[in-house]
mmCIF file of C-alpha atoms and ligand atoms in Angstrom:
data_model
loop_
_atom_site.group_PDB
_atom_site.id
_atom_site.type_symbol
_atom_site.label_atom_id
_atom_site.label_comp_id
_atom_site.label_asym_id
_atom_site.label_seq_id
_atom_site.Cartn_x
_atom_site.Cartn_y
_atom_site.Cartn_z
ATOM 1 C CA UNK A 156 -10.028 30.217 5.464
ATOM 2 C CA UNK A 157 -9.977 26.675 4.076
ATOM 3 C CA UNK A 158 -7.476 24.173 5.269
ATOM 4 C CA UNK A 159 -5.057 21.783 3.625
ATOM 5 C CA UNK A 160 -3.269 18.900 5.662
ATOM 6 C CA UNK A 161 -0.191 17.350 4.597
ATOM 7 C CA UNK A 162 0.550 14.096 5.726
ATOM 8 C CA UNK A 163 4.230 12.792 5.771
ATOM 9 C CA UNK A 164 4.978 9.663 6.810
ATOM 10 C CA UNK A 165 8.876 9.555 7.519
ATOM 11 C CA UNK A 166 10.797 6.459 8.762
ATOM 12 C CA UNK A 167 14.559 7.528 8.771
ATOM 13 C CA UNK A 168 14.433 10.495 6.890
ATOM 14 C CA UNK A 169 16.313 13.487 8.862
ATOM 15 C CA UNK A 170 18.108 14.704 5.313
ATOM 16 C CA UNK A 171 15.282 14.642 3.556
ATOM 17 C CA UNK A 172 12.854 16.410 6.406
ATOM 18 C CA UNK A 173 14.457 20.341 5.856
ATOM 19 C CA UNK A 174 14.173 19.368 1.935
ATOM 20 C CA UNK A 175 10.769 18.631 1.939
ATOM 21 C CA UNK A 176 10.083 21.270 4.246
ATOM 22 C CA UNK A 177 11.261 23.941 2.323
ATOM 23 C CA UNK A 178 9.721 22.551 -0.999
ATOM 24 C CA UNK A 179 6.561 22.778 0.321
ATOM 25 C CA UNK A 180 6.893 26.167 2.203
ATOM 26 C CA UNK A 181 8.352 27.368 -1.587
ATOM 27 C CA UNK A 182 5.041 25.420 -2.961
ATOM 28 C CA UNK A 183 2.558 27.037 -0.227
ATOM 29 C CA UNK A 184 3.785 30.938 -0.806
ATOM 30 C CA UNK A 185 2.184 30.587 -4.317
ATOM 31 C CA UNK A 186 -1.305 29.259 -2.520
ATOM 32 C CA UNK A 187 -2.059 31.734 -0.048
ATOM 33 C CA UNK A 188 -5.414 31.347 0.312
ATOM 34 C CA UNK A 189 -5.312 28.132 2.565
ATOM 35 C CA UNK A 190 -4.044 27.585 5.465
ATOM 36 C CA UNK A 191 -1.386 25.039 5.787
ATOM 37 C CA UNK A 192 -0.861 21.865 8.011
ATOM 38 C CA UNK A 193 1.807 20.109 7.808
ATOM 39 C CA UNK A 194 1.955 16.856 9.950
ATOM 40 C CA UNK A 195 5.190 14.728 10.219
ATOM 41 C CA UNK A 196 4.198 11.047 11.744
ATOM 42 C CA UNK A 197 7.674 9.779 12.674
ATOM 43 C CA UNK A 198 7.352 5.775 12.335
ATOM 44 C CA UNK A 199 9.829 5.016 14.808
ATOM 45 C CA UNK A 200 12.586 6.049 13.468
ATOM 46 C CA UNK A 201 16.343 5.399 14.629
ATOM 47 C CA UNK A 202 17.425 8.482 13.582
ATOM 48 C CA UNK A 203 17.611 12.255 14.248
ATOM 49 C CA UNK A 204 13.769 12.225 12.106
ATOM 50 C CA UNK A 205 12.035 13.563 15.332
ATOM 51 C CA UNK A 206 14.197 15.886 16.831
ATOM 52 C CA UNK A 207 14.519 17.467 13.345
ATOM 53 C CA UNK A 208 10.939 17.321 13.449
ATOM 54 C CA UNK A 209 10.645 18.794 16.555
ATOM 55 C CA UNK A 210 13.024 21.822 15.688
ATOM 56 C CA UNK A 211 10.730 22.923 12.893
ATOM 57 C CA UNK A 212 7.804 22.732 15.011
ATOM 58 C CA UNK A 213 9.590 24.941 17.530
ATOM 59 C CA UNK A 214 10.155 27.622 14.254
ATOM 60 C CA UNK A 215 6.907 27.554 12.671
ATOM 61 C CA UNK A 216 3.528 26.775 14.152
ATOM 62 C CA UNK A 217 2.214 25.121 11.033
ATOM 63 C CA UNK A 218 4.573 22.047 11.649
ATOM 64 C CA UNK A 219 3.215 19.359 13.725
ATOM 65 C CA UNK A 220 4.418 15.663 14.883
ATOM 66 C CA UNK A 221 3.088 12.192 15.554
ATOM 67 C CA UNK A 222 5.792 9.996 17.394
ATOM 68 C CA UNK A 223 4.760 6.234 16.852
ATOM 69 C CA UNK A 224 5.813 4.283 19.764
ATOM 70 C CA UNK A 225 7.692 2.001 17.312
ATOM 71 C CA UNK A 226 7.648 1.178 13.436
ATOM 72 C CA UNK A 227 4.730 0.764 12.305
ATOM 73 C CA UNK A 228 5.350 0.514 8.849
ATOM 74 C CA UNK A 229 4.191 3.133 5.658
ATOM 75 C CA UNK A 230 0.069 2.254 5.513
ATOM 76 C CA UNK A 231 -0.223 2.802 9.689
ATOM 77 C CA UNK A 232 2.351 5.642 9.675
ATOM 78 C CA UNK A 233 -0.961 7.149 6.629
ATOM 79 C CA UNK A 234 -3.272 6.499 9.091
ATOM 80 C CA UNK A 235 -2.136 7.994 12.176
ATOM 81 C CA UNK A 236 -1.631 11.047 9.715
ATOM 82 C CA UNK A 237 -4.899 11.266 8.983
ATOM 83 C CA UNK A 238 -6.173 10.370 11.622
ATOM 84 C CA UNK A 239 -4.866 13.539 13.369
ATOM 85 C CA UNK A 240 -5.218 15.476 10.538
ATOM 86 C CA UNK A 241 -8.012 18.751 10.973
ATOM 87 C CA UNK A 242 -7.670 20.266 7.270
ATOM 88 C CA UNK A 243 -10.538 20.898 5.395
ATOM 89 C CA UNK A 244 -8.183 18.854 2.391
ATOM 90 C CA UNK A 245 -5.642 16.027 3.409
ATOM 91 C CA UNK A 246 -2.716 15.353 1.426
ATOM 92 C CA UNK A 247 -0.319 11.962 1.596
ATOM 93 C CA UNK A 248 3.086 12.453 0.527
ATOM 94 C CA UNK A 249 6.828 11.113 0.876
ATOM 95 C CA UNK A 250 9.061 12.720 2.404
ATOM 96 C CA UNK A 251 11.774 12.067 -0.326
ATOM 97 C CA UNK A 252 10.318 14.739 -2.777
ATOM 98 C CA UNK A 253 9.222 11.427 -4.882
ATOM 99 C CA UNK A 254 6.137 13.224 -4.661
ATOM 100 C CA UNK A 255 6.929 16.308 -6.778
ATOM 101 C CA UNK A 256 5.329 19.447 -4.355
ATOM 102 C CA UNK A 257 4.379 21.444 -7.661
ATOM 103 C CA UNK A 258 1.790 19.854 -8.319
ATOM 104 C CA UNK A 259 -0.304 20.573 -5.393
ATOM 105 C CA UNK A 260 -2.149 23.596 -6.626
ATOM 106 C CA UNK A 261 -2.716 21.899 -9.587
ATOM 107 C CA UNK A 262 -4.418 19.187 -7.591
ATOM 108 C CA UNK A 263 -6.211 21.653 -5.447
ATOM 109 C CA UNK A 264 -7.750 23.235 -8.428
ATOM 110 C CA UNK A 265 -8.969 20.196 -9.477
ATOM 111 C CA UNK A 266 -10.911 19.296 -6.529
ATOM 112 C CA UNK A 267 -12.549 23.218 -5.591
ATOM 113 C CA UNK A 268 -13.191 23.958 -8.896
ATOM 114 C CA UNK A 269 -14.083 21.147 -11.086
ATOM 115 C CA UNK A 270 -15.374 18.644 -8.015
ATOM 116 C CA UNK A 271 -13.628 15.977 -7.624
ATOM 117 C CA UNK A 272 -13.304 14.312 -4.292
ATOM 118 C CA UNK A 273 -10.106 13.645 -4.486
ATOM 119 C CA UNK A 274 -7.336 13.549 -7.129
ATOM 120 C CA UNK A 275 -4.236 10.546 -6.886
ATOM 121 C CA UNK A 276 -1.294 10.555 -8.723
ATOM 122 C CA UNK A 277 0.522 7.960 -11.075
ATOM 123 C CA UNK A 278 4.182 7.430 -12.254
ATOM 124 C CA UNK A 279 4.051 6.347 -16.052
ATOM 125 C CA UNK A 280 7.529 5.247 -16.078
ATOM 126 C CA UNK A 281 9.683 3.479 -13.271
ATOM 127 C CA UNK A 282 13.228 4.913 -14.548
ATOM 128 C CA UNK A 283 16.184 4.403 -12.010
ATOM 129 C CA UNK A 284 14.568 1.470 -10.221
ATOM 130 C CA UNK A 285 15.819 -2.348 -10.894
ATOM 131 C CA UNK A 286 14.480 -4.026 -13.700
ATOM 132 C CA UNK A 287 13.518 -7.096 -11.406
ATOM 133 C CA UNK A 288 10.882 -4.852 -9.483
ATOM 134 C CA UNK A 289 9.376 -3.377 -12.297
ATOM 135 C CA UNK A 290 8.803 -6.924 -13.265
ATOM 136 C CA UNK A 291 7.208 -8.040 -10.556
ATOM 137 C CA UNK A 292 5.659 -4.710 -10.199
ATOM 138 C CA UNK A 293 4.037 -5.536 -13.220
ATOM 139 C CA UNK A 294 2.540 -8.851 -13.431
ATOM 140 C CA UNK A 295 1.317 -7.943 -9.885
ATOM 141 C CA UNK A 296 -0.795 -4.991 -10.941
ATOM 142 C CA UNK A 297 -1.854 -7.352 -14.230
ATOM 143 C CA UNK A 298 -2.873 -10.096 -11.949
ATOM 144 C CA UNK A 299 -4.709 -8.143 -9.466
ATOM 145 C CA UNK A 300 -6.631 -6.252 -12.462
ATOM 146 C CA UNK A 301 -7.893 -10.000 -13.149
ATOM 147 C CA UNK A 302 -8.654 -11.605 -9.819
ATOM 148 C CA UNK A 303 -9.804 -8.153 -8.010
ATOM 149 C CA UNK A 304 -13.120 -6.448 -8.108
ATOM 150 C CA UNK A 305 -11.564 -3.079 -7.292
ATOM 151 C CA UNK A 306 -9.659 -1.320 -9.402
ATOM 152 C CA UNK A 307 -5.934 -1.357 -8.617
ATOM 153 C CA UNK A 308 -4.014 1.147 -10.750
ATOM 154 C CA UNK A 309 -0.871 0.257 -12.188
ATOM 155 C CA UNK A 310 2.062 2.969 -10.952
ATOM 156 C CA UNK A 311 -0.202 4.217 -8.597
ATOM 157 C CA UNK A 312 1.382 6.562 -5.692
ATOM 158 C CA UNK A 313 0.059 6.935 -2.269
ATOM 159 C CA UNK A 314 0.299 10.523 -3.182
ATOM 160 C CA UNK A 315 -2.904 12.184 -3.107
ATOM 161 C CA UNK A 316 -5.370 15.073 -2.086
ATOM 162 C CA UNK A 317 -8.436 13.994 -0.296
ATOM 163 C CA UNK A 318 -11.240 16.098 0.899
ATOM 164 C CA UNK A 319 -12.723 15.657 4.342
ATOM 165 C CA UNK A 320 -15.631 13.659 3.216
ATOM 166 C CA UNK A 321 -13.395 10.856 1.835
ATOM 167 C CA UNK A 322 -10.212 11.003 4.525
ATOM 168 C CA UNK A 323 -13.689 10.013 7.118
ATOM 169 C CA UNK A 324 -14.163 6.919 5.038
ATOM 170 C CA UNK A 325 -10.831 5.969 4.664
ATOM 171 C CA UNK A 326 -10.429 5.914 8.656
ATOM 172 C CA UNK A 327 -13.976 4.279 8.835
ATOM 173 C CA UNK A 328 -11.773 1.714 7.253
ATOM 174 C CA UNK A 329 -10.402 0.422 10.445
ATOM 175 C CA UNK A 330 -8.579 -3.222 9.551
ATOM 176 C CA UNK A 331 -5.748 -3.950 10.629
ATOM 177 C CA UNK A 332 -4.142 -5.626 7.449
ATOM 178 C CA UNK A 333 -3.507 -2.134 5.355
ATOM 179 C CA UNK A 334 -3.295 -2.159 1.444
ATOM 180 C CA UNK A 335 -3.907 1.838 1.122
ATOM 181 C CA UNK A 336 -3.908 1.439 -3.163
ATOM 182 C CA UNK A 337 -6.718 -0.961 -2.868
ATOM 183 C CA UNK A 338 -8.502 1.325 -0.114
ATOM 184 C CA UNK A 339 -8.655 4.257 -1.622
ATOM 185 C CA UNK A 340 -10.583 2.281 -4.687
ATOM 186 C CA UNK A 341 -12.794 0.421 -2.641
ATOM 187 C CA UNK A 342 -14.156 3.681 -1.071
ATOM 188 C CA UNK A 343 -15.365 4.694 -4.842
ATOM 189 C CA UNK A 344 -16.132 8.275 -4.876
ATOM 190 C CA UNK A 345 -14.913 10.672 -8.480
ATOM 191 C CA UNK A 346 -10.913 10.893 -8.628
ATOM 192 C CA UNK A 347 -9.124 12.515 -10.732
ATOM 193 C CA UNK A 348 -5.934 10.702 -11.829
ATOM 194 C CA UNK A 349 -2.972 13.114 -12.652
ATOM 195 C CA UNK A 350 0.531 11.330 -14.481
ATOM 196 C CA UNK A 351 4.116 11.865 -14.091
ATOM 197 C CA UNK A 352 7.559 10.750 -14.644
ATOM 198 C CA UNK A 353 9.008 9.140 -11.533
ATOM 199 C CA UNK A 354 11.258 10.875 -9.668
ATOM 200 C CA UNK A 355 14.393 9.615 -7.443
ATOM 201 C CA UNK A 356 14.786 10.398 -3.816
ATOM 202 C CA UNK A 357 16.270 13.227 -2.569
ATOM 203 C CA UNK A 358 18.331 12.349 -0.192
ATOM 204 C CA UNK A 359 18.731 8.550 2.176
ATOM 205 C CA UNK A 360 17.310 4.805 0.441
ATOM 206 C CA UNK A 361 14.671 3.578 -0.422
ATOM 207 C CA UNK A 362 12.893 1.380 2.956
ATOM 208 C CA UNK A 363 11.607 -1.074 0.845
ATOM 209 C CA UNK A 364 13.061 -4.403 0.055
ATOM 210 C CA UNK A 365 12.331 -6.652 -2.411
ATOM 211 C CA UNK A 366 10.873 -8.763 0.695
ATOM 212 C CA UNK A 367 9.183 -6.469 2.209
ATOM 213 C CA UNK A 368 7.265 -5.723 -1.235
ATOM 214 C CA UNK A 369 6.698 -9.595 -1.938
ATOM 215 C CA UNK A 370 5.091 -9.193 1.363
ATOM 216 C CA UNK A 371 3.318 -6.309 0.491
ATOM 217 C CA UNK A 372 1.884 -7.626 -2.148
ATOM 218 C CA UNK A 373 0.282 -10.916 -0.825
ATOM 219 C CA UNK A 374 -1.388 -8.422 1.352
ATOM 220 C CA UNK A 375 -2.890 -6.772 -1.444
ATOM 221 C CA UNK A 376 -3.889 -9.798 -3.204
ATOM 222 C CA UNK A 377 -5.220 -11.468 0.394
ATOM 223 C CA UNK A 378 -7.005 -8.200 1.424
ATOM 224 C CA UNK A 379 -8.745 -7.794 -2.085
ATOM 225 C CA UNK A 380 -9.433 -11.054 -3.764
ATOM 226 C CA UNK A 381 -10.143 -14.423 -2.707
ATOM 227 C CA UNK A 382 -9.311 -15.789 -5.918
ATOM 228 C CA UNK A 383 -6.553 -17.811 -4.484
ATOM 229 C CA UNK A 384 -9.188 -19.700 -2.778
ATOM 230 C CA UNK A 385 -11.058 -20.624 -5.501
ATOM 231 C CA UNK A 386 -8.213 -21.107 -7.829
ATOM 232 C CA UNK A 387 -7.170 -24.057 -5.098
ATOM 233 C CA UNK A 388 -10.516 -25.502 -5.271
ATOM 234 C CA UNK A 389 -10.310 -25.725 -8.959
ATOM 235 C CA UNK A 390 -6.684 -27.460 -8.499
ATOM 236 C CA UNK A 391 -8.311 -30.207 -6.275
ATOM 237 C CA UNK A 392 -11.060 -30.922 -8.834
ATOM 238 C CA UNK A 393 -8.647 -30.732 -11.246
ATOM 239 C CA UNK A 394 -6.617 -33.526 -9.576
ATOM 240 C CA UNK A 395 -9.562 -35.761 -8.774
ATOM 241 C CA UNK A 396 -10.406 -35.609 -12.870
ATOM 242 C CA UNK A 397 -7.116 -36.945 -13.669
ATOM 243 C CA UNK A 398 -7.035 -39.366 -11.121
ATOM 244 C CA UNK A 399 -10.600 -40.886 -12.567
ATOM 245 C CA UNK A 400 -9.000 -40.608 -15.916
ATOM 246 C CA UNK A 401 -5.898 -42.585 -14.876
ATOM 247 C CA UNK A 402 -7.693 -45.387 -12.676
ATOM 248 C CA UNK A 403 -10.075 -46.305 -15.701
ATOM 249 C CA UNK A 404 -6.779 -46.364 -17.736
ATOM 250 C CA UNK A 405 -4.990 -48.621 -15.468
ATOM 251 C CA UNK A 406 -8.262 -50.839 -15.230
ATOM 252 C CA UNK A 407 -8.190 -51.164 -19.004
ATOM 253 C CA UNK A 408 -4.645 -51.747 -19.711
ATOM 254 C CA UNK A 409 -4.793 -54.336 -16.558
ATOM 255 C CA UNK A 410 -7.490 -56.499 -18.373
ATOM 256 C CA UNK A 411 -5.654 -56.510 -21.565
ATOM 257 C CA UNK A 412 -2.099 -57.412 -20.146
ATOM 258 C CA UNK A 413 -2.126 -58.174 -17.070
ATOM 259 C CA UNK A 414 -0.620 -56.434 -14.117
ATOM 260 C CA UNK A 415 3.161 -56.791 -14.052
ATOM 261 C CA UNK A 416 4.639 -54.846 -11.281
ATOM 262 C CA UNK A 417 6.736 -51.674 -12.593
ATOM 263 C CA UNK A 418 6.365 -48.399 -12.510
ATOM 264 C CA UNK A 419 7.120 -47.507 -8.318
ATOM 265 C CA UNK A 420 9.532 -44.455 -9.189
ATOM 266 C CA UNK A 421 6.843 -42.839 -11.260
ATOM 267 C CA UNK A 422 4.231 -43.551 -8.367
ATOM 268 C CA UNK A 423 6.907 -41.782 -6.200
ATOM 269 C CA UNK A 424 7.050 -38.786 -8.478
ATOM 270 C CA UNK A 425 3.162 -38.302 -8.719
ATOM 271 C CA UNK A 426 2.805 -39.017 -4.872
ATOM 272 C CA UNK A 427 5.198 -36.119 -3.834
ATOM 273 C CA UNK A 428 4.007 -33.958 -6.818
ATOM 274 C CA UNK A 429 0.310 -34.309 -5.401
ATOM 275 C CA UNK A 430 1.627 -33.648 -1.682
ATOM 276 C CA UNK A 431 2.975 -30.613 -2.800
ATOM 277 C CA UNK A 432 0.260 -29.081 -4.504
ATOM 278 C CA UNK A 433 -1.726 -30.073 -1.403
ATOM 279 C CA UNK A 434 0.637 -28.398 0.866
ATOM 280 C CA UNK A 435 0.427 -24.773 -1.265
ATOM 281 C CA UNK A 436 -3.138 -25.035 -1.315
ATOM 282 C CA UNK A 437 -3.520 -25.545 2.515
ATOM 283 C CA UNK A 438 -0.743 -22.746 2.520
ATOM 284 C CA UNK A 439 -3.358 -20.517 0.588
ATOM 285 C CA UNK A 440 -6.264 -21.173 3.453
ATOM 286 C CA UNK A 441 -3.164 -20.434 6.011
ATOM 287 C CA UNK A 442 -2.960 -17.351 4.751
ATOM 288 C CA UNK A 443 -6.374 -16.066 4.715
ATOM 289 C CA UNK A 444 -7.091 -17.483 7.878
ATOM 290 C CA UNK A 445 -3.695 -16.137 9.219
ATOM 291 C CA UNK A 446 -5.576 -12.775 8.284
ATOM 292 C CA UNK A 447 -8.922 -13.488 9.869
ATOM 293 C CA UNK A 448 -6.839 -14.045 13.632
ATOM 294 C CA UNK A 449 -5.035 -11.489 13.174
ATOM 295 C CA UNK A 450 -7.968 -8.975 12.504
ATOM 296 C CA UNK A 451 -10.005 -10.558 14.827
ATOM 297 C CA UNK A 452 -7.614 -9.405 17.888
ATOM 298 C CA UNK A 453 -8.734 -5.969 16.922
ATOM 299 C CA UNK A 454 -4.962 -4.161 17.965
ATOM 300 C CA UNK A 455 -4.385 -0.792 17.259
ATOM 301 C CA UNK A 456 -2.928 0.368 14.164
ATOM 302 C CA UNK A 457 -0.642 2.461 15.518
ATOM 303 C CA UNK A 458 0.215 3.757 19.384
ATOM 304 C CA UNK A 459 1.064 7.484 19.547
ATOM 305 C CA UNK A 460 4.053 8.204 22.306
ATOM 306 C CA UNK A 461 3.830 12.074 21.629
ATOM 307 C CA UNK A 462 2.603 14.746 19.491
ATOM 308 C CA UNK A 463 1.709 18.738 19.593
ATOM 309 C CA UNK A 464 -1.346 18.165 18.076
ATOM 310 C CA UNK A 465 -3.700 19.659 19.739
ATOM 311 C CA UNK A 466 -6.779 17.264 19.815
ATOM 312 C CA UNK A 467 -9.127 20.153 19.956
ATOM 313 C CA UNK A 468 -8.576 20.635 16.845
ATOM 314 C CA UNK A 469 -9.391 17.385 15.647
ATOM 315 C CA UNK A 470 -12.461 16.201 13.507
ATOM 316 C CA UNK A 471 -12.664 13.031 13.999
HETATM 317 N N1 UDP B 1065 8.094 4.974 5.421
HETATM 318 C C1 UDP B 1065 7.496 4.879 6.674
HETATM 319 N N2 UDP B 1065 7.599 3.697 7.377
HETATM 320 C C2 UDP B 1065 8.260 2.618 6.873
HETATM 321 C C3 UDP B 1065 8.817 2.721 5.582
HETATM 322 C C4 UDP B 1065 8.718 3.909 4.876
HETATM 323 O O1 UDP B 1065 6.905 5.836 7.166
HETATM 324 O O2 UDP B 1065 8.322 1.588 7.549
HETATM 325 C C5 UDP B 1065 7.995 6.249 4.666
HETATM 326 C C6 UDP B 1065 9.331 6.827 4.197
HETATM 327 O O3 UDP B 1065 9.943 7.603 5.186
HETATM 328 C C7 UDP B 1065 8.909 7.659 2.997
HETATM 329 C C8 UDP B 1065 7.731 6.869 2.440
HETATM 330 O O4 UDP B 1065 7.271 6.024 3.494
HETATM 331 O O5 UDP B 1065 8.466 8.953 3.359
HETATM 332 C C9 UDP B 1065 8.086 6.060 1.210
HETATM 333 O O6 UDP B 1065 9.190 5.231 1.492
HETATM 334 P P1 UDP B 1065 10.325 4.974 0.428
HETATM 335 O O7 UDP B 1065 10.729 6.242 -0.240
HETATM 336 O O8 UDP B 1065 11.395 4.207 1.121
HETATM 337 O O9 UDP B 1065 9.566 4.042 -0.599
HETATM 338 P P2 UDP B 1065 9.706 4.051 -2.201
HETATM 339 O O10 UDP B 1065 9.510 5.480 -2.639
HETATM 340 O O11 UDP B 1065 11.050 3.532 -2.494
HETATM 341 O O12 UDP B 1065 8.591 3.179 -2.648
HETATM 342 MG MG1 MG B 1066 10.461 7.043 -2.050
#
């Protein structure tokens, strides 16, 4: 019998675990022809998560754990996942039932019977969160459609089935700087792309601040463009232009009338206004080379303390 792996990253979560659980156990009794695995990978939580964890794994065989030895964060907590995962299919979803669980066989279908290699999901609306991050959310997405070779969907979830083949290539993927939407692109391969309304949480908040996004999302643009680079090179030719336009100016105007000495809170202005586009483009280098060191020390993306995954009956 084939075999599907879920995936379920959980940081915090011990309401939401039994939920989940029993969505997906309510989900899997209308797809009994595959085997189930389900695979919790607690990111360091502070909470109950594990023990929860641990007392469905004691009830039913099909529930496994990964204990990270600390927080890892959502894109390592996906990787450890899969990277234990032995299912013939690999599924990512939240534990918050953001994901909605009904549409599993759905996606299942789609990849045994029509091919694909793996099929994602996207929310077409972002109802119930702030307006101020579906702003940004937006004119990130719209930016990195311009400056990025691969193809960042808008509303895109991490949700998504996977078949073996393309969970291999994702963990081939070994750097350390994570941006999972932009992985899963860059691999290529035929997805299918399946919409739906977004959904709140369950139960417990969302672990995302508006920060930690911003953050996010310089490591999306970082990791998949180096636009910024050249868009700093352009500002410093930009500069030099002006400043040959202004010095044959001044020449010109000082041969005509003379040089009368004015004009020093101006020089001020343009001084620190140059400065400070010098300082954000050296801030732009920073930041890719920030990047480079910190790939270059070749850490592990995540430490395992303890799991009951049996490694015998892993792939990989
Ligand atoms: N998560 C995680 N590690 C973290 C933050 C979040 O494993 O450091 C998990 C979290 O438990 C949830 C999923 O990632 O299952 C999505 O998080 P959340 O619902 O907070 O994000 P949102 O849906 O608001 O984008
Ligand atoms: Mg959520």
């Amino acid at each position: 019998m084939e075999k599907i792996s879920i995936i379920v990253p959980c940081y915090n979560e011990e309401e939401a675990v039994p939920l989940f659980y029993r969505e997906i156990c309510r989900v899997f009794q209308e797809i009994p022809d595959i085997e189930l695995e389900l695979i919790f990978v607690n990111d360091g939580s502070r909470d109950g998560t594990l023990k929860v964890v641990k007392g469905l794994a004691s009830q039913d065989t099909r529930v496994k754990y990964v204990g990270l030895s600390r927080n890892f964060g959502k894109e390592a907590g996906m990787y450890a996942g899969m990277s234990y995962a032995s299912g013939d299919y690999a599924a990512i979803m939240d534990v918050d039932l953001q994901d909605p669980p009904a549409l599993l066989p759905e996606m299942l279908r789609s990849i045994r019977e029509e091919g694909y290699d793996c099929v994602a999901t996207r929310r077409v609306s972002r109802k119930g969160e702030p307006p101020i991050r579906s702003l940004f959310a937006r004119i990130f997405y719209r930016m990195m459609h311009r400056i990025s070779s691969t193809e960042i969907v808008d509303g895109a979830r991490d949700y998504r089935l996977m078949t073996r083949q393309f969970v291999g290539e994702i963990l081939r993927l070994g750097e350390y700087n994570r941006f999972s939407k932009g992985l899963f692109g860059w691999v290529g391969f035929e997805t299918k792309w399946l919409e739906y309304e977004n959904v709140e949480r369950v139960a417990g908040e969302t672990k995302w601040s508006f920060w930690k996004l911003l953050l996010y999302s310089i490591e999306g643009i970082v990791g998949f463009s180096t636009a910024p680079l050249a868009f700093s090179a352009f500002l410093g030719v930009f500069f030099c232009l002006v400043a040959f336009l202004a010095i044959c100016f001044i020449i010109v105007r000082t041969m005509l009338y003379g040089d009368p000495v004015s004009g020093w809170p101006s020089m001020v202005c343009i001084m620190v206004f140059i400065g400070g586009i010098q300082l954000f483009c050296i801030g732009i280098v920073g930041e890719y080379l920030a990047k480079t060191y910190l790939e270059t020390k070749r850490r592990p993306i995540f430490i395992c303390k303890e799991t009951n995954v049996d490694s015998g009956d892993n792939k990989e």
